[in-house]
Short mmCIF file of C-alpha atoms in Angstrom, two decimals:
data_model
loop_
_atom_site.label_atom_id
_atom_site.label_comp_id
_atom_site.label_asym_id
_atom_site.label_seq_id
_atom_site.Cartn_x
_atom_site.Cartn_y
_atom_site.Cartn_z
CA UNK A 1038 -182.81 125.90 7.35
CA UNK A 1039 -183.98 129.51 6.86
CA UNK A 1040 -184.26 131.23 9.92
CA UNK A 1041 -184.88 129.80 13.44
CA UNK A 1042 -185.67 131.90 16.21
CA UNK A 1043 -185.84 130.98 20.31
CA UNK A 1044 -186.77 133.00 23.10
CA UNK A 1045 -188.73 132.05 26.53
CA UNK A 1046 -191.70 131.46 24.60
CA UNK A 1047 -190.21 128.31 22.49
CA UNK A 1048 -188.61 128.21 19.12
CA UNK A 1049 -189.88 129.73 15.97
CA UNK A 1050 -188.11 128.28 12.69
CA UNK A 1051 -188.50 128.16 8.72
CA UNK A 1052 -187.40 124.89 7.53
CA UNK A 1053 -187.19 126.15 4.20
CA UNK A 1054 -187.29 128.82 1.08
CA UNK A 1055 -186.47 127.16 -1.42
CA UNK A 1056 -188.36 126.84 -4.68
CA UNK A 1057 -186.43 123.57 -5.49
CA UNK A 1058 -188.85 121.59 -3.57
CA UNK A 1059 -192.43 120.80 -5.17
CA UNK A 1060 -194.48 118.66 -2.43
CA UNK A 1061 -195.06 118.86 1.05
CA UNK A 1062 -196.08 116.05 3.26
CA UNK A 1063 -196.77 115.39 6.87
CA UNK A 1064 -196.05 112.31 8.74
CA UNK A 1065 -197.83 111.41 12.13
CA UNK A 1066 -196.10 108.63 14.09
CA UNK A 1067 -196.97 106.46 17.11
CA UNK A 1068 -194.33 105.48 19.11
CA UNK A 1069 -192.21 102.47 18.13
CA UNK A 1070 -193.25 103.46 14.12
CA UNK A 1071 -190.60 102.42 11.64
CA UNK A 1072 -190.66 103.43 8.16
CA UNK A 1073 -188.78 102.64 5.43
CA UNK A 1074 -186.24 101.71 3.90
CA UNK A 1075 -187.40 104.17 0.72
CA UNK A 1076 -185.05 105.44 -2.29
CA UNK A 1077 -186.11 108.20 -4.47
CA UNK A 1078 -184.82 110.06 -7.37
CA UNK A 1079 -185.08 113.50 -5.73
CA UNK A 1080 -183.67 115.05 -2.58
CA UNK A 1081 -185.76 115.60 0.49
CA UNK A 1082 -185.60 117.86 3.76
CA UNK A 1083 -187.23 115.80 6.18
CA UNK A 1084 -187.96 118.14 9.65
CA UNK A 1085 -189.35 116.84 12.97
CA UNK A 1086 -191.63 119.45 14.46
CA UNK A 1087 -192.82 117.13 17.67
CA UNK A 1088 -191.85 114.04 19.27
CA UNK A 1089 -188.24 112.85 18.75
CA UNK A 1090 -186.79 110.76 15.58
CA UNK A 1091 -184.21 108.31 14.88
CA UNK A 1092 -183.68 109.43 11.45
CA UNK A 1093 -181.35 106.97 8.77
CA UNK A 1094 -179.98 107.60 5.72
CA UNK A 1095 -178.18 104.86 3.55
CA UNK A 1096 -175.78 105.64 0.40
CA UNK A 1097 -177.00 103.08 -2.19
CA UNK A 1098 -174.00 104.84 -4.67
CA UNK A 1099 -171.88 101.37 -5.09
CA UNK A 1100 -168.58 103.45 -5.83
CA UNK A 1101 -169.32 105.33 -2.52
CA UNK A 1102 -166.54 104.49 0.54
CA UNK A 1103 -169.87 105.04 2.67
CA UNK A 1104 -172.04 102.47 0.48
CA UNK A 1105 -174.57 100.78 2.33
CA UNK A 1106 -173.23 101.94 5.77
CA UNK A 1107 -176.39 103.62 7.68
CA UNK A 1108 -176.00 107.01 9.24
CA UNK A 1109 -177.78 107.66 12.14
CA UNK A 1110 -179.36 111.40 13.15
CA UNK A 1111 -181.48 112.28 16.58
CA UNK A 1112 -184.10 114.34 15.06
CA UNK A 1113 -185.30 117.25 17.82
CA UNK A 1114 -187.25 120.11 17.64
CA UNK A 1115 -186.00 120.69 21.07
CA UNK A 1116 -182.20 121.02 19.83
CA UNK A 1117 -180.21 122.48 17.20
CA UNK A 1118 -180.51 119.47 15.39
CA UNK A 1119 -184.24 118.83 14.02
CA UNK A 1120 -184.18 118.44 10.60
CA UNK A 1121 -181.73 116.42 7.76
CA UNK A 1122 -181.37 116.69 3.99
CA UNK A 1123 -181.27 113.44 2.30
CA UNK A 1124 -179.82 113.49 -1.40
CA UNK A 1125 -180.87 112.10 -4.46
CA UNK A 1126 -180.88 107.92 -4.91
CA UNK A 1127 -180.22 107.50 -1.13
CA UNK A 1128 -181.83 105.16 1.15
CA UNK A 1129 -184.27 107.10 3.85
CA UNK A 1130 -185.68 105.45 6.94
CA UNK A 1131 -186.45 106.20 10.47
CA UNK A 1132 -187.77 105.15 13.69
CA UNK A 1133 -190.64 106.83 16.09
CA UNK A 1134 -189.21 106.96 19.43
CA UNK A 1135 -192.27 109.22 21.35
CA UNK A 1136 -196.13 109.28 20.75
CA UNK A 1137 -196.81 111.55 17.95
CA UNK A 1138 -193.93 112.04 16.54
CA UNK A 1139 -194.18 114.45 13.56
CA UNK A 1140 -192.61 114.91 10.82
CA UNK A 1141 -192.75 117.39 7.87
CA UNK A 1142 -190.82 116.78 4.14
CA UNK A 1143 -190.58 118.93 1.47
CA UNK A 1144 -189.66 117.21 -1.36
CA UNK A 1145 -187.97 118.36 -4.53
CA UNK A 1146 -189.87 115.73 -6.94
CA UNK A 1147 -193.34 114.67 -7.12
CA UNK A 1148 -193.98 111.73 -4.78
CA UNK A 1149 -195.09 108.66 -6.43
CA UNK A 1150 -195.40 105.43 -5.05
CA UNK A 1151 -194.48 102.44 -7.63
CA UNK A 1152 -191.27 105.00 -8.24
CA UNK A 1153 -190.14 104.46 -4.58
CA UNK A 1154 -187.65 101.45 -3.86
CA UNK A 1155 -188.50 99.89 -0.86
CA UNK A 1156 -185.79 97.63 1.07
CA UNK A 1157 -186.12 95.74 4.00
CA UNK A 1158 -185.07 97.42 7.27
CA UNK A 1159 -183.34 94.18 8.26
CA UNK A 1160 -181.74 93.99 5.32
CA UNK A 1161 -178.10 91.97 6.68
CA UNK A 1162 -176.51 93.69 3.90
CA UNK A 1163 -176.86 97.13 5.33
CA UNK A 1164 -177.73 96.01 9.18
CA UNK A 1165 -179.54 98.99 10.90
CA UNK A 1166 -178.78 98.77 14.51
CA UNK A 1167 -181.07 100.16 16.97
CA UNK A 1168 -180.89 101.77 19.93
CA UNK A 1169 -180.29 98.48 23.14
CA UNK A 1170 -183.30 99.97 24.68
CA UNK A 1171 -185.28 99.15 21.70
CA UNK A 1172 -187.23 95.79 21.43
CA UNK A 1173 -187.58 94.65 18.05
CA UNK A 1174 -190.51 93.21 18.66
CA UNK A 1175 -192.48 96.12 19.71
CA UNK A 1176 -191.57 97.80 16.64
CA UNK A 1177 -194.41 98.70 14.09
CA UNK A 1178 -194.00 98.36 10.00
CA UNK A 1179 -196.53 98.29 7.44
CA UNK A 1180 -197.07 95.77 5.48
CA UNK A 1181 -195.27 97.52 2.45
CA UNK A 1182 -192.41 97.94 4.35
CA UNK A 1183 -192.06 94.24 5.81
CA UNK A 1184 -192.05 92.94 2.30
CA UNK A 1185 -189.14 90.72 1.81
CA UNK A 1186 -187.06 93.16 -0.67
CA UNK A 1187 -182.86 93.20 -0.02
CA UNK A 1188 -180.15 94.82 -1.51
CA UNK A 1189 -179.02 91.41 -2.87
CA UNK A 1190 -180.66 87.93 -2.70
CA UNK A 1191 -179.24 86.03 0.36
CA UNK A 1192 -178.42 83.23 -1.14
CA UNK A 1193 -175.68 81.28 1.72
CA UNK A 1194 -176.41 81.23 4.75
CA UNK A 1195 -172.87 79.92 7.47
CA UNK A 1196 -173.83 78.40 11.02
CA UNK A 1197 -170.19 78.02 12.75
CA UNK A 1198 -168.23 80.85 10.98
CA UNK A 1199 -166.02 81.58 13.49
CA UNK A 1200 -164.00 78.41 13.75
CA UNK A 1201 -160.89 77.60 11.81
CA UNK A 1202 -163.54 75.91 8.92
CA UNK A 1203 -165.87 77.93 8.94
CA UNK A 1204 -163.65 80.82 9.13
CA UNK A 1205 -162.21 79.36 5.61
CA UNK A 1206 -165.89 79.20 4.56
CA UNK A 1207 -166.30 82.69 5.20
CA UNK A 1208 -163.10 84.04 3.62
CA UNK A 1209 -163.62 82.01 0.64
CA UNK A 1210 -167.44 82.96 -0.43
CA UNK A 1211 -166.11 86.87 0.20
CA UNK A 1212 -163.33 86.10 -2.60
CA UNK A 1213 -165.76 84.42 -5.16
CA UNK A 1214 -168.26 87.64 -4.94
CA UNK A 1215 -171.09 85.28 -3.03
CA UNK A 1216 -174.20 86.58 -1.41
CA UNK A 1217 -174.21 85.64 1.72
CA UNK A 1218 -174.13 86.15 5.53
CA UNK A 1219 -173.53 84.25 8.96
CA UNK A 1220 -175.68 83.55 11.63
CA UNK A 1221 -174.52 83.26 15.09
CA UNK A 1222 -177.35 81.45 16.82
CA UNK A 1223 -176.43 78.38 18.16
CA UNK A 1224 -178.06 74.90 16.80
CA UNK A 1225 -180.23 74.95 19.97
CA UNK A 1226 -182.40 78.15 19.05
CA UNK A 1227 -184.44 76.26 16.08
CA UNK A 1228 -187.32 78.81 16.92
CA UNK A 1229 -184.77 81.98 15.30
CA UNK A 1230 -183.16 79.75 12.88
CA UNK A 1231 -187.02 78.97 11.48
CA UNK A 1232 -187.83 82.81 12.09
CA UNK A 1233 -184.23 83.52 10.11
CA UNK A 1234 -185.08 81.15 7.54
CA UNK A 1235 -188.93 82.68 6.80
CA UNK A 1236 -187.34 86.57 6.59
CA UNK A 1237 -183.79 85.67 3.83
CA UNK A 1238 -185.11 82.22 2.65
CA UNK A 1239 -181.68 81.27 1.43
CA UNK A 1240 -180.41 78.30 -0.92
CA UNK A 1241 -177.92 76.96 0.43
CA UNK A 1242 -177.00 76.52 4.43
CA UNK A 1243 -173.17 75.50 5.18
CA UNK A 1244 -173.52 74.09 8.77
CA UNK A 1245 -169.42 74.92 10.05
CA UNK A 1246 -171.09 74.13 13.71
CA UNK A 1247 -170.18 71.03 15.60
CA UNK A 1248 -167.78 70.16 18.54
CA UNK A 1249 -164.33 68.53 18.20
CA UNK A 1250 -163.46 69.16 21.15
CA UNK A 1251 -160.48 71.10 23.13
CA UNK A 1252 -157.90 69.94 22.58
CA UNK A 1253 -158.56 67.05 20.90
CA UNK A 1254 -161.85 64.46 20.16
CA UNK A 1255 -160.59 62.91 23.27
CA UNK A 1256 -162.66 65.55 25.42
CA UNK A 1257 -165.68 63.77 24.09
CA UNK A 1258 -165.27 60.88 25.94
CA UNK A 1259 -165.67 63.10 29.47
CA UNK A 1260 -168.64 65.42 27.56
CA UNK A 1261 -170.82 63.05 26.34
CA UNK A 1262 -173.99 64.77 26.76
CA UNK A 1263 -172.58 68.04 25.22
CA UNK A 1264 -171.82 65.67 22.57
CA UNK A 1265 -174.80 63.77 21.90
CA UNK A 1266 -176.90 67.49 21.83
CA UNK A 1267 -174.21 69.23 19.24
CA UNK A 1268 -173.12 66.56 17.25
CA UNK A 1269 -176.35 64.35 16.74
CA UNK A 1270 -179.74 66.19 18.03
CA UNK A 1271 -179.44 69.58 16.38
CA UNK A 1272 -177.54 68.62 13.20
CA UNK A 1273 -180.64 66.08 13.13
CA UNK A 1274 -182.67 69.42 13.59
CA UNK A 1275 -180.91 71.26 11.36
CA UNK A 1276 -181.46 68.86 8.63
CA UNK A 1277 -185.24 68.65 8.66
CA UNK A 1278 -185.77 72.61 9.05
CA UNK A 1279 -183.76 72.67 5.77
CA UNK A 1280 -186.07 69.71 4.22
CA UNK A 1281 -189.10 71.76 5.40
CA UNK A 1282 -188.08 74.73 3.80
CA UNK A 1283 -186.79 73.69 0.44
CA UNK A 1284 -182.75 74.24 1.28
CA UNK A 1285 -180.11 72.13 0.49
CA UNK A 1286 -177.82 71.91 3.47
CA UNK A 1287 -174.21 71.03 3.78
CA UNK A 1288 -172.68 69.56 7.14
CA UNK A 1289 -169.27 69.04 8.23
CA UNK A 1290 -168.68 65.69 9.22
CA UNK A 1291 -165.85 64.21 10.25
CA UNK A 1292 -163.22 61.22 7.87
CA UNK A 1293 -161.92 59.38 11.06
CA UNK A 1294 -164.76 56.40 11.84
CA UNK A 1295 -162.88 53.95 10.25
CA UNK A 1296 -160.52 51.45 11.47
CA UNK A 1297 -156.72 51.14 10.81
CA UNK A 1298 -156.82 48.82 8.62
CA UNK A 1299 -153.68 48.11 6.64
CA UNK A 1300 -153.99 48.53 3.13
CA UNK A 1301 -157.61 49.96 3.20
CA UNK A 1302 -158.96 52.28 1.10
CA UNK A 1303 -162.66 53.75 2.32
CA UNK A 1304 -165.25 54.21 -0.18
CA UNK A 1305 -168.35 56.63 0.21
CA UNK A 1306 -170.61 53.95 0.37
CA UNK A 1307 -168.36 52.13 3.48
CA UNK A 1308 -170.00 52.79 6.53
CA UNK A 1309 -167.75 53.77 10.07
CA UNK A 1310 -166.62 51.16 11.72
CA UNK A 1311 -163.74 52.86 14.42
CA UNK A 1312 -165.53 52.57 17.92
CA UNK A 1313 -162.60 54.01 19.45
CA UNK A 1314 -163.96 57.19 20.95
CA UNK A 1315 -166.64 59.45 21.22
CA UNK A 1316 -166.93 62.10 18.88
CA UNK A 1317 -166.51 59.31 16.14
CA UNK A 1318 -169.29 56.98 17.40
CA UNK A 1319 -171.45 59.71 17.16
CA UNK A 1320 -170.50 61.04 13.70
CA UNK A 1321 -171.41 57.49 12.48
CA UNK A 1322 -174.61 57.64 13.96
CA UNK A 1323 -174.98 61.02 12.19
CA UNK A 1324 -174.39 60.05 9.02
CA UNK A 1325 -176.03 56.92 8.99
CA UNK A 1326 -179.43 58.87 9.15
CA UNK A 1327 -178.95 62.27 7.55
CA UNK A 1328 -177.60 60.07 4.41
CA UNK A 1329 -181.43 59.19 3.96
CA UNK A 1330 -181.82 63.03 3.26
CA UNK A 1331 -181.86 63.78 -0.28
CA UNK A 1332 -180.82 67.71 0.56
CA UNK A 1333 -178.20 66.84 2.62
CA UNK A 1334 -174.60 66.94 1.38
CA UNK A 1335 -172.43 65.11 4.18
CA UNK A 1336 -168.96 65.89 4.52
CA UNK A 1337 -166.18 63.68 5.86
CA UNK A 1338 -163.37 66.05 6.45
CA UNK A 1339 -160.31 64.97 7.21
CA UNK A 1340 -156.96 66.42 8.97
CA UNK A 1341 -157.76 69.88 7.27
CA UNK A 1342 -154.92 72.02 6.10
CA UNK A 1343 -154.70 75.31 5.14
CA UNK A 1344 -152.33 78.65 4.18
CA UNK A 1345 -153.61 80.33 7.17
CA UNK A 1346 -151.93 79.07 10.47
CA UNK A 1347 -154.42 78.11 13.14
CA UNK A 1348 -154.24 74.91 15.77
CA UNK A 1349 -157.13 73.59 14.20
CA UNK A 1350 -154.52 73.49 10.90
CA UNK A 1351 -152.62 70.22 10.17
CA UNK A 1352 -149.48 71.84 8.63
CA UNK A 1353 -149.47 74.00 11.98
CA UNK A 1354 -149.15 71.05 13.76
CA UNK A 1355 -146.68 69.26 12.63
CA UNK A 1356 -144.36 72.41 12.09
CA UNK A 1357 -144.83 72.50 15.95
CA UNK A 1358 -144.56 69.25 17.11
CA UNK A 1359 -141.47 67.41 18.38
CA UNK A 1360 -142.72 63.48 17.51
CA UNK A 1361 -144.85 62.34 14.80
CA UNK A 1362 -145.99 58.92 14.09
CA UNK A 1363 -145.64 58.25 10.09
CA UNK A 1364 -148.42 57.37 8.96
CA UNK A 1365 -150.17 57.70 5.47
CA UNK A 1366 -153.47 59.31 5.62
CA UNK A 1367 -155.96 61.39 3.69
CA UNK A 1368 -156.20 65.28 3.83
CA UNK A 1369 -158.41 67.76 3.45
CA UNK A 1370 -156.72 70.72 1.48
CA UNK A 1371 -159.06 73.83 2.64
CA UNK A 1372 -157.74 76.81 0.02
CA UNK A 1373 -158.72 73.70 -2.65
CA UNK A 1374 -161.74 71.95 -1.66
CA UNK A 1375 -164.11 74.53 -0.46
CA UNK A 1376 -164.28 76.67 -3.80
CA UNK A 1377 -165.38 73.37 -5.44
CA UNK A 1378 -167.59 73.12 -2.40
CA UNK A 1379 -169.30 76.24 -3.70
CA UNK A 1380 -169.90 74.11 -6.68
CA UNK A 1381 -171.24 70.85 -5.59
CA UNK A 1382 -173.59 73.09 -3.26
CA UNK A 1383 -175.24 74.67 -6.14
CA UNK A 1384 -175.22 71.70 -8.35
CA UNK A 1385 -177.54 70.38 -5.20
CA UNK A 1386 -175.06 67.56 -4.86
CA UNK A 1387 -176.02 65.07 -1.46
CA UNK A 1388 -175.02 62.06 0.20
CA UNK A 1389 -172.17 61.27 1.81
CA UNK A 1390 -168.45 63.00 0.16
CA UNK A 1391 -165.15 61.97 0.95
CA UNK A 1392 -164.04 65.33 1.46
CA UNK A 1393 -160.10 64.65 0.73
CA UNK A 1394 -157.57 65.60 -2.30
CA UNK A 1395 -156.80 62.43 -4.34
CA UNK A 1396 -153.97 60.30 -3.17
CA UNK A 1397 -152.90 59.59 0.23
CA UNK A 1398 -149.43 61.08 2.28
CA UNK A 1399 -147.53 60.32 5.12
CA UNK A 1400 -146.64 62.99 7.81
CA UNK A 1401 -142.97 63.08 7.48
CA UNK A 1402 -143.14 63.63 3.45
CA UNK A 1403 -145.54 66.86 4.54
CA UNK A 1404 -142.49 67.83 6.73
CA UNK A 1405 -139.94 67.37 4.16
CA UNK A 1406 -142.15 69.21 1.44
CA UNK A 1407 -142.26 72.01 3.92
CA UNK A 1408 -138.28 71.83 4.97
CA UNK A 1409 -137.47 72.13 0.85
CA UNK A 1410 -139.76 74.87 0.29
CA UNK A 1411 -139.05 77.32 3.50
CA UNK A 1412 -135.45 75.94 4.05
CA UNK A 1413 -136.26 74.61 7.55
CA UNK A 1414 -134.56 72.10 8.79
CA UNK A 1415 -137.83 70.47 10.92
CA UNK A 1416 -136.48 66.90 12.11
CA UNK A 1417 -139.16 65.42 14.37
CA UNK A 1418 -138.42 61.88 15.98
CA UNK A 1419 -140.69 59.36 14.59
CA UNK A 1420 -142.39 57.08 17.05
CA UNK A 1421 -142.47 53.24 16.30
CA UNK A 1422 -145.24 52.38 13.69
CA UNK A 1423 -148.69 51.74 15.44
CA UNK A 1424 -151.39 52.09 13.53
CA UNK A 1425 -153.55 52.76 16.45
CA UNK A 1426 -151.67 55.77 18.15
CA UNK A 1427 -152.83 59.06 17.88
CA UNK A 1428 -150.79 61.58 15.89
CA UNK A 1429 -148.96 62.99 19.14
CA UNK A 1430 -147.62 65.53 20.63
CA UNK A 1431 -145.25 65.80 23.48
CA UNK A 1432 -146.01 61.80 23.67
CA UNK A 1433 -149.84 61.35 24.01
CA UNK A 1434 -151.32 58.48 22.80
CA UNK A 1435 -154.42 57.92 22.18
CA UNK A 1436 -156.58 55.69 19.92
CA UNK A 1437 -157.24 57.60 16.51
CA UNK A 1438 -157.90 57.17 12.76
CA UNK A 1439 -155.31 57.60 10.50
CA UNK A 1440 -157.99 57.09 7.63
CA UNK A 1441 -157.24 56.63 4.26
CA UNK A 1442 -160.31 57.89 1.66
CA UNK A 1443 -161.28 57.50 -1.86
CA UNK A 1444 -163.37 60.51 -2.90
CA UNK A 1445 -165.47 59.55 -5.84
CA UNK A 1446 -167.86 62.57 -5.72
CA UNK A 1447 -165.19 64.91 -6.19
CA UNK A 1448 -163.71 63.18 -9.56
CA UNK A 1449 -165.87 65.56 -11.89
CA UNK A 1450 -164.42 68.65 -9.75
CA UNK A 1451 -160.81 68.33 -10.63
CA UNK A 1452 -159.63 68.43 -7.37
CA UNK A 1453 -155.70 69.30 -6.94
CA UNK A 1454 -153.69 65.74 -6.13
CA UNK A 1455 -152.83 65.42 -2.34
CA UNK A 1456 -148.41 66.63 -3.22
CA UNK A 1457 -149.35 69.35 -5.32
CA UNK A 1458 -152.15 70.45 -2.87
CA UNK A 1459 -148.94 70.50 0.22
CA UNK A 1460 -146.74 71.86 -1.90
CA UNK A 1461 -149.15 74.69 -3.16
CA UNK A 1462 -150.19 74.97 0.92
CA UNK A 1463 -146.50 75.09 2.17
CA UNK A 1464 -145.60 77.89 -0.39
CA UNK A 1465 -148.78 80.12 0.36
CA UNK A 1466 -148.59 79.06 4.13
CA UNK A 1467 -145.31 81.35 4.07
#
């Protein structure tokens, strides 16, 4: 700013005197007007001279601390603060918020259009957020600016990710450098997932959403309806907006449909038999039909463990619990299994995956690994055998699978053997 004067009259002011800049442009808004997100090579003073301005600039500088986090400036002729300088190679945009909003930009370069980036202003990368009194939907883009361009392809997109899986999920595609981002709509909203689907038109969708209910499956049995809708209609959903849309789609099923059977091993080809409760009646029914989906990768998790403690985790469990029945089951090492995950995903793997590492344990050799490892001294009482009593705490019993899984998908993966996966978990778990 050169000079600004005010008086009763109004304000008088010289945005600038500077023979730096080489173009001057003028910019007439309605209200509700968004433009942008452009990047040039060359600074510009961008001034608002009527109407008022939500102006945003974005550092696009990688090695910046502030990279990709927008900065947000009320643009007033009426105030001190009416005008902004946005530097070289940064991200300008900025949003209309009277009738005739003007604004004025003197620009040190020569504007030319196929030399201007152009990124989408809902890019998730960089996630504008707009004033609450702001509907979306009235606001007005060209059609320049509502081409599809992001900072990076989106290439994941994680229903669920706040639960202890899809948590995991999350945690894990941040370590492996993945692009991708979460969605929080619920399985209901098919409308926004369709709408989220047409704007990032990902790859890949990792479906973490479900119910297992609270505490245990057993609340199934009293919530059937809730249920049927989150564990059979919208995963059902789910799979044919993926099919419609070209993406392959991973859900997370559940390993315990199958009967207690002494001896048995379950293949992926065996189809659940345990009618016990609830929740696994209808993850059989699940899987029986999204099986016929050829973009649909089904997985039967089972007992999930992991190095971070949660009361969704196995190994927290049993570290906590006074009796244990001692069984031999199959296990689903998290910090293991979901980086292959990553793998079979993009290889477009589908069908029905004994999630589990190789081999099968029993809960007491999980204690002892942990005892020799941390130098507890854990010593829970073991109940008498029963292959049909729940893995209890504090004495409930319940009906439950203790299943026992042969994984056949996961051969060509490598996955770690079910003792060296525990022992690897107890060691990191601490």
């Amino acid at each position: 700013m050169n000079k600004t004067y005010l008086d009763n009259r109004g304000k008088l002011f010289f945005p600038v005197k500077n023979q730096a800049f080489k173009q001057c442009t003028v910019s007439v808004n309605k209200q509700y007007v968004f433009r942008g997100i452009h990047i040039n090579n060359f600074a510009k003073l961008v001034t608002c001279i009527q109407g008022k301005i939500l102006d945003i600039v974005i550092n696009f500088d990688k090695s910046a601390d502030d990279y990709l986090v927008p900065k947000y400036y009320y643009l007033d002729p009426n105030t001190e603060l009416f005008e902004i300088l946005v530097p070289k190679g940064h991200g300008h945009a900025f949003l209309s918020l009277e009738p005739d909003s003007i604004l004025v930009y003197h620009l040190e370069g020569e504007f030319i259009d196929n030399e201007t980036s152009h990124i989408h202003y809902l890019d998730p990368f960089i996630n504008i957020v707009f004033p609450p009194e702001i509907n979306k939907s009235n606001i007005i883009v060209s059609e320049k600016d509502d081409i599809k361009h992001f900072v990076r392809p989106i290439d994941y997109i994680v229903f669920g990710p706040n639960g202890f899986l899809g948590s995991n999920i999350v945690s894990l595609l941040k370590l492996e450098d993945k692009n991708f981002i979460t969605s929080s709509l619920r399985l209901h909203e098919t409308s926004k997932i369709r709408d989220l689907f047409l704007l990032y038109k990902p790859k890949y969708v990792i479906n973490c959403a479900g119910i297992t209910g609270t505490p245990n499956i057993f609340w199934c049995d009293e919530h059937k309806t809730e249920t049927i809708e989150n564990n059979i209609t919208y995963q059902l959903t789910m799979a044919a907006i993926c099919k419609e849309y070209g993406i392959h789609l991973t859900i997370f099923g559940s390993g315990g449909i199958f009967n207690n059977e002494p001896g048995r091993i379950y293949l992926e080809t065996d189809t659940g038999n345990n009618l016990s409760n609830f929740y696994g009646e209808c993850r059989i029914l699940l899987e029986n039909i999204v099986k016929q989906y050829n973009n649909v990768l089904y997985l039967r998790i089972n007992y999930p463990i992991s190095s971070k403690p949660s009361n969704k985790n196995l190994l927290t469990k049993l570290i906590s619990y006074k009796f244990i029945d001692n069984v031999e089951l199959s296990i689903t090492y998290v910090d293991n299994l979901f980086p292959i995950l990553f793998k079979m995903i993009e290889q477009n793997e589908s069908g029905i995956c004994n999630f589990t590492n190789p081999g099968q344990i029993k809960l007491l050799d999980i204690i002892n690994i942990y005892n020799e490892i941390t130098k507890s001294q854990l010593n829970p009482i073991i109940n008498p055998l029963d292959n049909y009593l729940t893995l209890v705490s504090d004495n409930i019993k319940n009906k439950r699978s203790f299943t026992r899984l042969q994984s056949d998908k996961l051969t060509n993966y490598n996955p770690l053997d079910i003792r060296i996966a525990i022992k690897e978990c107890c060691e990191k778990y601490v």
